[in-house]
Amino acid sequence: MSEIHKIHQQLMNKEITCTKLVQDRLGLLKQNTHNTVNSLLDETALALAKKVDAKIESGEEIGLLEGIPFGIKDVYMVQGTYTTASSDLLKKYKSAYTATAIQKLLDAGAIPLVKENCDSFGHGSSSENTIFGAVKNAVNPSLVGGGSSGGSAVNVAKGFTVFSIGGDTGGSIRQPAGYNNVFGFKPTYGRISRFGLMAYASSTDCVGPIAKSTEDIRIVLNAMSGKDVKDQTTYQSSSISKESVLNTDAIKTVGYFKNFINNDAISAEIKADFLASIEKIKAKGIEVKELDFFESDTLVSTYYTLAMAETASNLSRLDGTNYGNRIEGDNLKDTYSITRSENFSEESKRRIVGGNQVLSQGFSDEIYLKGLNLRDQIAANFEKDFKEVDIILSPVTPNLPPKIGDSLKDPLAMYLSDAYTVGFSLGQLPTLTIPKGTATGLQISAAKNNDELVLQFANFLNDLI
């Protein structure tokens, strides 16, 4: 059931006012005990709601997204708001401009309520690496909310926002969506502009929506998509219609990676549930094929080699000179050193040091170039697979969400929790988490630019499971 359509009808029929809708959601965000809020945009939100009410009062038509309250992961620039990336370095930083994807939603009339808690600079899979306190899971507050877009997923799951905009580099939308039983979509790389999203790893960073239905995902995806002169990796994509995603006859074959399932790392419960879902798909007359893929350890090490290298490069600009919380030392070099040492989280420092290591002389040929070569092999493997199957299905995570505190003690375990998401990031493929099939959901992937097919299969699975 689409919440966007429902609220749109209520506003048009004058069953609710936009001001009351926004006030209610702001009230829930203020009271919430899940640590999802970095800052509230209450003044802006209420001013925008007033305008929507005035339009409705005067009998004007309003767009589908007009007046719909949403949340924004705190790594997106929104002019005049604090954009902290949940870090000490940027905790007082105010954006001078607005990210393209967010601007498109504002142009469509959607109302931003909140900048949402996340792992600092997107570094983490649990939303514990943050100066605002760990995000608590929507279902069980003693567990992590997932990451890095944990606050965004929890806000949607709890009904604090109608949808939220997360960021996905190696699974940061899909994994928290799975942990909190909501839908999360990483579109094809380049479908949505990255301009105004703080860069983590530029070759896999994607902007995407988290919502409670595939229809809401489709609406928000269409609003944000398109070519942007400020991001050279973007391309023009056609709009996905409501009718087309309800046509599920196009999918004849589904594949899954057998080494994801026949693996010591996967919990018995998730494995059994995944295989049961596969049987249900077979029973509907769809051909299911077992596929060969890279070992999950190879995927994780390839992804983190490249992501750490890119983040070390991207974050080198944060030295307290142009922006950020500067801490003075005895000289300029000392100032840089203290500013970065004191203001970056342990996890960010781990990734910057690791990234500089793999890019350094003597190591770059040995490690970084090998990583680039493996990424090409992974992309080629996907191209081969999608000649045989329409869709690849996989678990979102090998295990259930950990308790808060556990991931901080074991960073390697946290990296390995991304085993099933990072491959699709390296392949730059459209991939959706659907909260069905296993305790942390199922992941649906298609070939590049086949975002529509992913949503079609999601609708098919929604009815089936």
Short mmCIF file of N, CA and C in Angstrom, two decimals, residues 1-2 31 50-51 69 75 77 117 119 123 169 185 196 209 215 227 234 237 250 253 316 320 324 345 376 383 409-410:
data_model
loop_
_atom_site.label_atom_id
_atom_site.label_comp_id
_atom_site.label_asym_id
_atom_site.label_seq_id
_atom_site.Cartn_x
_atom_site.Cartn_y
_atom_site.Cartn_z
N MET A 1 0.85 -1.20 0.00
CA MET A 1 0.00 0.00 0.00
C MET A 1 0.89 1.26 0.00
N SER A 2 0.63 2.15 -0.94
CA SER A 2 1.47 3.35 -1.05
C SER A 2 1.03 4.42 -0.06
N GLN A 31 10.18 13.14 20.07
CA GLN A 31 10.04 12.21 21.21
C GLN A 31 10.84 10.93 21.03
N LYS A 50 2.52 25.26 5.25
CA LYS A 50 1.55 26.36 5.17
C LYS A 50 1.21 26.69 3.71
N LYS A 51 2.26 26.69 2.88
CA LYS A 51 2.08 27.00 1.45
C LYS A 51 1.21 25.94 0.77
N PRO A 69 6.06 14.48 3.89
CA PRO A 69 7.24 14.68 4.76
C PRO A 69 8.29 13.59 4.57
N VAL A 75 24.40 13.36 5.19
CA VAL A 75 25.58 13.49 4.35
C VAL A 75 25.22 14.27 3.07
N MET A 77 24.01 17.85 1.29
CA MET A 77 23.95 19.30 1.44
C MET A 77 22.50 19.76 1.27
N ASN A 117 20.65 10.61 11.50
CA ASN A 117 21.86 10.02 12.06
C ASN A 117 22.36 8.87 11.17
N ASP A 119 26.37 6.46 10.22
CA ASP A 119 27.80 6.29 10.51
C ASP A 119 28.55 7.49 9.95
N HIS A 123 31.01 5.67 7.11
CA HIS A 123 31.98 4.63 7.45
C HIS A 123 31.42 3.70 8.53
N THR A 169 26.94 2.96 -0.68
CA THR A 169 28.26 2.79 -1.30
C THR A 169 28.58 1.31 -1.45
N PHE A 185 16.34 0.98 -1.91
CA PHE A 185 16.77 0.79 -3.31
C PHE A 185 18.06 1.53 -3.63
N GLY A 196 26.44 17.10 -4.34
CA GLY A 196 25.92 17.52 -3.05
C GLY A 196 25.80 16.40 -2.03
N PRO A 209 16.23 5.83 -2.35
CA PRO A 209 15.14 5.99 -1.38
C PRO A 209 14.94 4.76 -0.48
N GLU A 215 5.83 0.98 -4.63
CA GLU A 215 5.22 2.12 -5.33
C GLU A 215 5.84 3.43 -4.84
N LYS A 227 19.81 13.31 -15.83
CA LYS A 227 21.16 13.81 -16.11
C LYS A 227 21.39 15.13 -15.37
N THR A 234 26.29 10.96 -14.54
CA THR A 234 24.84 10.78 -14.69
C THR A 234 24.45 10.57 -16.14
N SER A 237 17.60 8.91 -17.98
CA SER A 237 16.86 7.64 -17.89
C SER A 237 15.38 7.93 -18.08
N ALA A 250 7.41 -10.50 -17.53
CA ALA A 250 8.68 -10.41 -18.27
C ALA A 250 9.76 -11.31 -17.67
N THR A 253 13.52 -16.19 -15.76
CA THR A 253 14.60 -16.93 -15.08
C THR A 253 15.18 -16.11 -13.93
N SER A 316 40.86 13.87 2.07
CA SER A 316 42.11 14.62 2.28
C SER A 316 41.84 16.12 2.33
N GLY A 320 40.64 21.19 8.17
CA GLY A 320 40.39 22.33 9.06
C GLY A 320 40.79 23.67 8.46
N GLY A 324 35.39 22.93 8.56
CA GLY A 324 35.61 21.92 9.59
C GLY A 324 36.16 22.54 10.85
N SER A 345 36.52 9.85 13.49
CA SER A 345 36.22 8.70 14.36
C SER A 345 37.29 7.63 14.16
N ASP A 376 36.85 -5.27 -12.44
CA ASP A 376 36.53 -5.51 -13.84
C ASP A 376 36.05 -6.95 -14.06
N GLU A 383 27.87 -9.53 -16.31
CA GLU A 383 27.40 -9.45 -17.70
C GLU A 383 27.10 -10.84 -18.24
N LYS A 409 33.61 -3.73 18.72
CA LYS A 409 34.69 -4.58 19.25
C LYS A 409 35.36 -5.37 18.13
N ASP A 410 34.63 -5.59 17.02
CA ASP A 410 35.13 -6.47 15.97
C ASP A 410 34.89 -5.86 14.58
#
